[in-house]
Short mmCIF file of C-alpha atoms and ligand atoms in Angstrom, two decimals:
data_model
loop_
_atom_site.label_atom_id
_atom_site.label_comp_id
_atom_site.label_asym_id
_atom_site.label_seq_id
_atom_site.Cartn_x
_atom_site.Cartn_y
_atom_site.Cartn_z
CA UNK A 29 129.39 102.80 162.74
CA UNK A 30 132.29 102.47 164.81
CA UNK A 31 134.55 99.70 163.61
CA UNK A 32 138.25 97.90 164.68
CA UNK A 33 140.27 97.45 161.78
CA UNK A 34 142.64 94.26 161.96
CA UNK A 35 146.22 94.11 160.29
CA UNK A 36 146.41 90.91 159.50
CA UNK A 37 150.00 89.32 159.22
CA UNK A 38 149.82 86.49 156.75
CA UNK A 39 152.38 83.53 155.27
CA UNK A 40 152.17 80.87 152.52
CA UNK A 41 148.43 82.18 152.05
CA UNK A 42 147.31 81.56 155.79
CA UNK A 43 146.63 84.22 158.45
CA UNK A 44 149.04 84.04 160.88
CA UNK A 45 147.63 83.00 164.35
CA UNK A 46 148.39 86.20 165.67
CA UNK A 47 145.69 87.53 163.00
CA UNK A 48 143.34 84.68 163.62
CA UNK A 49 143.48 85.57 167.47
CA UNK A 50 142.21 89.35 166.93
CA UNK A 51 140.09 88.57 163.88
CA UNK A 52 138.24 86.65 166.86
CA UNK A 53 138.67 89.58 169.48
CA UNK A 54 137.21 92.18 166.55
CA UNK A 55 134.56 90.10 165.37
CA UNK A 56 133.50 89.37 169.70
CA UNK A 57 133.23 93.49 169.91
CA UNK A 58 130.08 93.30 167.76
CA UNK A 59 131.57 96.27 165.46
CA UNK A 60 132.22 96.49 162.22
CA UNK A 61 135.14 94.19 161.04
CA UNK A 62 137.41 95.72 158.69
CA UNK A 63 141.16 94.32 157.75
CA UNK A 64 144.28 94.86 156.29
CA UNK A 65 146.92 92.98 154.58
CA UNK A 66 149.98 93.76 152.50
CA UNK A 67 152.01 91.87 149.84
CA UNK A 68 151.65 89.24 147.47
CA UNK A 69 148.37 86.53 147.60
CA UNK A 70 146.76 89.10 149.87
CA UNK A 71 143.26 88.95 148.02
CA UNK A 72 143.26 85.31 148.40
CA UNK A 73 142.99 85.21 152.07
CA UNK A 74 140.12 83.78 153.76
CA UNK A 75 138.50 87.12 154.91
CA UNK A 76 134.84 85.53 154.59
CA UNK A 77 135.19 82.88 156.17
CA UNK A 78 136.87 84.89 159.18
CA UNK A 79 133.59 86.91 158.79
CA UNK A 80 135.27 90.49 157.99
CA UNK A 81 133.35 92.93 156.51
CA UNK A 82 135.40 95.12 154.85
CA UNK A 83 138.68 94.19 153.33
CA UNK A 84 141.23 96.48 152.50
CA UNK A 85 144.62 94.86 150.72
CA UNK A 86 147.58 95.85 148.34
CA UNK A 87 148.44 92.45 146.58
CA UNK A 88 151.18 93.63 145.14
CA UNK A 89 155.45 92.43 145.54
CA UNK A 90 156.06 96.27 146.49
CA UNK A 91 154.77 94.96 150.05
CA UNK A 92 156.56 91.83 150.27
CA UNK A 93 159.71 92.97 152.07
CA UNK A 94 159.03 95.40 154.74
CA UNK A 95 160.11 98.69 154.15
CA UNK A 96 159.02 101.10 156.96
CA UNK A 97 158.38 103.94 154.82
CA UNK A 98 156.56 102.62 152.89
CA UNK A 99 154.38 100.74 154.89
CA UNK A 100 153.99 103.52 157.61
CA UNK A 101 152.78 106.05 154.65
CA UNK A 102 150.30 103.53 153.14
CA UNK A 103 149.24 102.33 156.38
CA UNK A 104 148.62 106.03 157.48
CA UNK A 105 147.16 106.89 154.51
CA UNK A 106 144.24 104.15 154.99
CA UNK A 107 143.91 104.92 158.58
CA UNK A 108 143.19 108.51 157.75
CA UNK A 109 140.61 107.90 155.38
CA UNK A 110 138.68 105.18 156.89
CA UNK A 111 138.87 106.49 160.34
CA UNK A 112 138.17 103.04 161.98
CA UNK A 113 137.71 103.40 165.95
CA UNK A 114 140.12 100.69 166.62
CA UNK A 115 143.49 99.17 165.19
CA UNK A 116 144.36 95.82 166.06
CA UNK A 117 147.96 94.18 165.23
CA UNK A 118 149.74 91.43 167.03
CA UNK A 119 153.17 92.67 168.86
CA UNK A 120 155.15 91.38 166.24
CA UNK A 121 158.84 92.84 165.01
CA UNK A 122 156.89 94.70 161.85
CA UNK A 123 154.02 96.00 163.57
CA UNK A 124 156.10 97.03 166.79
CA UNK A 125 158.20 99.36 164.33
CA UNK A 126 155.61 100.41 161.62
CA UNK A 127 152.63 101.49 164.47
CA UNK A 128 154.63 103.69 166.35
CA UNK A 129 155.65 105.73 162.93
CA UNK A 130 151.74 105.64 162.34
CA UNK A 131 150.35 106.58 165.29
CA UNK A 132 152.75 109.78 165.41
CA UNK A 133 152.11 110.53 161.90
CA UNK A 134 148.51 110.31 162.96
CA UNK A 135 148.62 112.08 166.28
CA UNK A 136 146.77 108.94 167.53
CA UNK A 137 147.67 106.65 170.62
CA UNK A 138 149.43 103.27 170.36
CA UNK A 139 149.08 100.91 173.32
CA UNK A 140 152.06 97.86 172.51
CA UNK A 141 152.67 94.57 173.92
CA UNK A 142 149.19 94.34 175.19
CA UNK A 143 148.16 91.25 177.24
CA UNK A 144 144.22 91.85 177.54
CA UNK A 145 141.70 93.84 175.39
CA UNK A 146 138.20 94.79 175.87
CA UNK A 147 136.18 96.35 173.03
CA UNK A 148 133.35 98.48 174.28
CA UNK A 149 130.33 98.71 172.06
CA UNK A 150 131.08 102.41 171.20
CA UNK A 151 134.56 101.68 170.48
CA UNK A 152 136.36 102.65 173.20
CA UNK A 153 139.39 100.33 174.25
CA UNK A 154 141.00 99.35 177.86
CA UNK A 155 144.12 96.93 177.51
CA UNK A 156 146.58 95.99 180.01
CA UNK A 157 150.46 95.70 179.43
CA UNK A 158 153.16 94.44 181.71
CA UNK A 159 155.72 96.84 182.88
CA UNK A 160 159.08 96.85 185.03
CA UNK A 161 160.06 93.67 183.87
CA UNK A 162 156.23 91.90 184.65
CA UNK A 163 156.28 93.19 188.19
CA UNK A 164 153.08 94.40 187.80
CA UNK A 165 150.84 95.86 184.54
CA UNK A 166 148.95 98.92 183.83
CA UNK A 167 145.64 99.37 182.98
CA UNK A 168 145.50 101.54 179.35
CA UNK A 169 142.86 103.61 178.09
CA UNK A 170 142.94 106.16 175.63
CA UNK A 171 141.94 109.63 175.54
CA UNK A 172 141.50 112.56 172.24
CA UNK A 173 142.41 109.33 170.13
CA UNK A 174 139.74 109.06 167.32
CA UNK A 175 141.84 105.79 166.44
CA UNK A 176 143.18 103.72 169.19
CA UNK A 177 145.90 101.12 168.13
CA UNK A 178 146.66 98.23 170.04
CA UNK A 179 149.19 95.78 169.68
CA UNK A 180 148.36 92.31 171.57
CA UNK A 181 151.39 90.07 172.38
CA UNK A 182 151.00 86.68 170.62
CA UNK A 183 148.66 84.00 172.86
CA UNK A 184 146.98 86.30 174.84
CA UNK A 185 143.34 86.16 173.38
CA UNK A 186 141.52 82.84 172.17
CA UNK A 187 141.03 81.77 168.58
CA UNK A 188 136.98 81.33 167.97
CA UNK A 189 135.87 79.91 164.62
CA UNK A 190 133.46 82.38 162.90
CA UNK A 191 129.61 81.85 162.75
CA UNK A 192 128.25 81.98 159.39
CA UNK A 193 130.95 83.32 156.22
CA UNK A 194 130.43 87.14 155.12
CA UNK A 195 130.90 88.35 151.68
CA UNK A 196 133.30 91.40 152.12
CA UNK A 197 134.01 94.34 149.87
CA UNK A 198 137.56 94.64 148.49
CA UNK A 199 139.46 97.56 148.10
CA UNK A 200 142.49 97.87 146.56
CA UNK A 201 145.41 99.93 148.35
CA UNK A 202 147.87 101.69 146.82
CA UNK A 203 151.14 103.23 148.12
CA UNK A 204 150.73 106.99 148.61
CA UNK A 205 153.24 109.03 146.18
CA UNK A 206 156.46 109.64 148.55
CA UNK A 207 160.04 109.69 148.34
CA UNK A 208 161.29 106.85 149.40
CA UNK A 209 164.67 107.35 151.63
CA UNK A 210 165.31 103.68 151.59
CA UNK A 211 165.25 100.60 149.09
CA UNK A 212 165.05 97.52 151.24
CA UNK A 213 167.23 95.27 148.73
CA UNK A 214 167.07 91.62 150.12
CA UNK A 215 165.86 90.10 153.52
CA UNK A 216 167.64 87.66 154.83
CA UNK A 217 166.48 85.07 156.25
CA UNK A 218 167.20 82.52 159.46
CA UNK A 219 168.43 79.55 158.39
CA UNK A 220 166.86 77.28 161.50
CA UNK A 221 163.97 76.66 159.20
CA UNK A 222 161.91 76.75 162.44
CA UNK A 223 159.18 79.52 163.65
CA UNK A 224 160.10 82.24 165.37
CA UNK A 225 160.37 82.22 168.84
CA UNK A 226 157.48 84.88 168.95
CA UNK A 227 155.21 82.89 167.00
CA UNK A 228 156.04 79.66 168.26
CA UNK A 229 153.82 77.16 170.36
CA UNK A 230 155.94 75.32 171.94
CA UNK A 231 159.72 76.44 172.91
CA UNK A 232 162.55 74.76 174.25
CA UNK A 233 164.93 77.37 175.94
CA UNK A 234 168.38 76.66 177.61
CA UNK A 235 170.65 78.35 180.17
CA UNK A 236 174.17 78.20 181.59
CA UNK A 237 173.44 74.90 182.71
CA UNK A 238 173.60 73.75 179.46
CA UNK A 239 177.75 74.14 180.07
CA UNK A 240 178.38 74.88 176.46
CA UNK A 241 177.43 75.54 172.55
CA UNK A 242 177.32 72.19 171.68
CA UNK A 243 175.07 70.57 174.23
CA UNK A 244 172.36 73.15 172.53
CA UNK A 245 171.98 69.94 170.43
CA UNK A 246 169.95 68.14 173.14
CA UNK A 247 167.77 70.91 172.98
CA UNK A 248 167.57 70.82 169.54
CA UNK A 249 166.76 67.03 169.52
CA UNK A 250 163.81 67.64 171.38
CA UNK A 251 162.54 70.60 169.69
CA UNK A 252 162.49 68.59 166.30
CA UNK A 253 160.07 66.16 168.05
CA UNK A 254 158.18 68.29 169.82
CA UNK A 255 158.07 70.61 166.52
CA UNK A 256 159.57 73.54 168.83
CA UNK A 257 161.57 76.54 168.44
CA UNK A 258 164.92 76.69 170.73
CA UNK A 259 165.23 79.67 172.96
CA UNK A 260 167.97 81.09 175.36
CA UNK A 261 168.62 82.94 178.05
CA UNK A 262 171.08 86.26 178.11
CA UNK A 263 173.80 84.30 179.68
CA UNK A 264 173.92 82.13 176.66
CA UNK A 265 173.49 84.52 174.68
CA UNK A 266 176.43 86.36 176.14
CA UNK A 267 179.01 83.72 176.07
CA UNK A 268 177.85 83.81 172.18
CA UNK A 269 176.81 80.01 172.56
CA UNK A 270 173.82 81.22 170.19
CA UNK A 271 172.73 84.38 168.62
CA UNK A 272 170.64 87.31 170.01
CA UNK A 273 167.75 86.47 167.75
CA UNK A 274 166.98 83.16 170.70
CA UNK A 275 167.46 85.43 173.63
CA UNK A 276 164.07 85.52 175.91
CA UNK A 277 163.46 87.75 178.31
CA UNK A 278 163.49 91.86 178.93
CA UNK A 279 166.20 92.47 176.57
CA UNK A 280 165.39 89.72 174.44
CA UNK A 281 161.71 88.51 173.09
CA UNK A 282 158.68 88.17 174.69
CA UNK A 283 156.94 84.84 174.28
CA UNK A 284 154.07 83.25 175.29
CA UNK A 285 153.76 79.78 173.93
CA UNK A 286 151.50 77.03 175.24
CA UNK A 287 154.41 75.23 176.39
CA UNK A 288 157.51 76.24 177.38
CA UNK A 289 160.59 73.98 179.01
CA UNK A 290 163.54 75.73 180.72
CA UNK A 291 166.32 73.71 180.83
CA UNK A 292 169.26 75.08 183.50
CA UNK A 293 167.79 78.37 183.32
CA UNK A 294 167.84 79.95 186.67
CA UNK A 295 164.82 82.10 186.51
CA UNK A 296 166.25 85.25 187.14
CA UNK A 297 163.28 88.10 187.17
CA UNK A 298 164.66 89.60 182.90
CA UNK A 299 164.06 85.95 182.07
CA UNK A 300 160.55 85.61 183.85
CA UNK A 301 159.84 89.15 182.27
CA UNK A 302 159.96 87.41 178.85
CA UNK A 303 158.30 84.18 179.21
CA UNK A 304 155.94 84.43 182.09
CA UNK A 305 153.21 84.57 179.85
CA UNK A 306 153.47 80.53 178.73
CA UNK A 307 150.40 78.87 179.27
CA UNK A 308 152.49 75.84 180.79
CA UNK A 309 156.05 76.02 182.08
CA UNK A 310 158.07 72.75 182.67
CA UNK A 311 161.54 73.91 184.10
CA UNK A 312 164.69 71.20 184.53
CA UNK A 313 167.10 72.42 187.20
CA UNK A 314 169.10 70.28 189.58
CA UNK A 315 169.00 73.10 191.92
CA UNK A 316 165.73 72.41 193.91
CA UNK A 317 165.69 76.48 195.02
CA UNK A 318 166.15 78.08 191.74
CA UNK A 319 163.63 80.49 191.40
CA UNK A 320 162.23 79.45 188.01
CA UNK A 321 160.60 76.32 190.10
CA UNK A 322 158.25 79.36 191.89
CA UNK A 323 156.77 79.86 187.94
CA UNK A 324 157.10 76.39 187.00
CA UNK A 325 153.41 74.43 186.25
CA UNK A 326 155.92 71.06 186.54
CA UNK A 327 159.41 71.22 188.00
CA UNK A 328 162.19 68.49 187.70
CA UNK A 329 165.02 68.81 190.03
CA UNK A 330 167.70 66.70 187.98
CA UNK A 331 170.85 67.20 185.54
CA UNK A 332 169.53 68.63 181.90
CA UNK A 333 172.49 65.86 180.70
CA UNK A 334 170.04 62.94 182.02
CA UNK A 335 166.87 64.41 181.75
CA UNK A 336 166.88 65.89 178.14
CA UNK A 337 167.69 62.52 176.56
CA UNK A 338 165.19 60.90 178.38
CA UNK A 339 162.20 63.32 177.23
CA UNK A 340 163.46 63.56 173.93
CA UNK A 341 162.89 59.53 173.43
CA UNK A 342 159.34 59.34 175.46
CA UNK A 343 158.02 62.01 173.55
CA UNK A 344 159.24 60.03 170.20
CA UNK A 345 157.17 57.11 171.44
CA UNK A 346 154.21 59.26 171.96
CA UNK A 347 154.66 61.27 168.67
CA UNK A 348 154.88 58.08 166.75
CA UNK A 349 152.04 56.39 168.07
C1 LIG B 4 169.79 95.05 182.01
C2 LIG B 4 169.57 93.44 182.32
C3 LIG B 4 168.65 92.79 181.26
C4 LIG B 4 168.62 91.46 181.01
N1 LIG B 4 167.95 90.87 180.25
C5 LIG B 4 167.87 89.65 180.00
C6 LIG B 4 167.03 88.71 179.00
O1 LIG B 4 166.26 89.42 178.27
N2 LIG B 4 167.17 87.46 179.26
C7 LIG B 4 167.60 86.93 180.28
O2 LIG B 4 167.33 85.27 180.23
N3 LIG B 4 168.46 87.57 181.00
C8 LIG B 4 168.51 88.88 181.20
N4 LIG B 4 169.43 89.26 181.90
C9 LIG B 4 170.43 88.38 182.65
C10 LIG B 4 169.67 87.96 184.14
O3 LIG B 4 169.90 88.51 185.44
C11 LIG B 4 170.59 86.45 184.27
O4 LIG B 4 171.89 86.78 184.61
C12 LIG B 4 170.38 85.30 183.19
O5 LIG B 4 168.88 85.17 183.40
C13 LIG B 4 171.08 84.25 183.52
O6 LIG B 4 171.14 82.90 182.90
P1 LIG B 4 170.68 81.95 182.86
O7 LIG B 4 169.52 81.13 183.99
O8 LIG B 4 171.10 80.99 181.79
O9 LIG B 4 172.18 81.19 183.94
P2 LIG B 4 172.31 80.91 185.77
O10 LIG B 4 171.65 81.99 185.91
O11 LIG B 4 174.04 81.04 185.64
O12 LIG B 4 171.62 79.90 185.75
C14 LIG B 4 172.16 78.48 185.57
C15 LIG B 4 171.25 77.12 186.18
O13 LIG B 4 171.34 76.03 185.47
C16 LIG B 4 171.31 75.15 187.14
N5 LIG B 4 172.26 74.05 186.43
C17 LIG B 4 173.28 73.76 186.17
N6 LIG B 4 174.08 73.21 185.84
C18 LIG B 4 172.77 72.03 185.36
C19 LIG B 4 172.35 71.00 184.99
N7 LIG B 4 173.55 70.33 184.52
N8 LIG B 4 171.25 70.78 184.87
C20 LIG B 4 170.40 71.15 185.35
N9 LIG B 4 170.46 72.31 185.43
C21 LIG B 4 171.89 72.78 185.50
C22 LIG B 4 171.72 76.02 188.10
O14 LIG B 4 171.77 75.61 189.00
C23 LIG B 4 171.19 77.51 187.50
O15 LIG B 4 170.26 77.41 187.93
C24 LIG B 4 169.60 90.56 181.90
C25 LIG B 4 169.94 91.46 183.09
C26 LIG B 4 170.16 92.77 183.18
C27 LIG B 4 170.80 93.45 184.51
#
């Protein structure tokens, strides 16, 4: 029977939101749902409640730090044995690094950064992905690829609660005996303590209109009230006000939050390429003709130094109510 295998990323004993989106899509296909999770705590994840039929886990500290060689060898071996029709993963940094290696190893196709997904009853896939900085989208299908690997952008598929739990079979996955050329000794995490931009549900982004690095405090204050992550345009990153990890756009991160607040960002095509998939866009700019207003759901023509503190105050009142 055709099957859909979901690569489920998780943290703190819970599936990440992207994994829940993919599991919903896998169930909707009506095909057998398989799931793969790597790392300590994988076995305790609520696969049954998510309607998974068959689970593969490496509940093992060896997989707690991403090692491209180890992960791609393990996943390639599992996929070669299981031969799922479709593999779904989020377009996370890990998956975007690992799955092209897996696809090359297996001689199958991979479509990354997809925004729409259709899985037919015989296990074929049609997906759409933006091209040329979001100016157009390409429809992607697979040929001569018994396994089709699709990496989906976050927040593009609905999370639908499973109807009825299952009791999946659970198989332990071991790393194949390969000589690793690299060892990951340590992973230094960002210090912000906030969700990564690509996973954030709300983003408050600043552009050159913020004037200097110190003014980003206004964005952080608003982000703290909203539970948001702060992002930035490239102009700001190039000026050295914030690190590149905060850059949204063609040469930064692609994000699709529920709410994107752009403050002092002009809306250059390369910035829009990274955030135009956001559900609601609020733009604050003192130039009424700034291109960002053409993409914005709501526009505020005004000075960020006046508007941002007011928004923070008003949201504070709402949140504390
Ligand atoms: C190959 C390539 C890749 C690129 N990749 C990226 C990318 O990944 N991400 C990205 O962002 N850019 C990218 N760029 C750069 C992009 O073209 C723009 O230069 C950049 O996005 C501009 O950043 P900005 O909007 O912050 O600055 P600006 O374009 O200078 O805009 C600043 C805005 O702030 C407004 N403003 C000023 N003062 C205030 C105030 N007090 N209150 C309110 N509004 C105010 C102004 O009206 C203006 O609209 C790329 C460019 C190239 C060529």
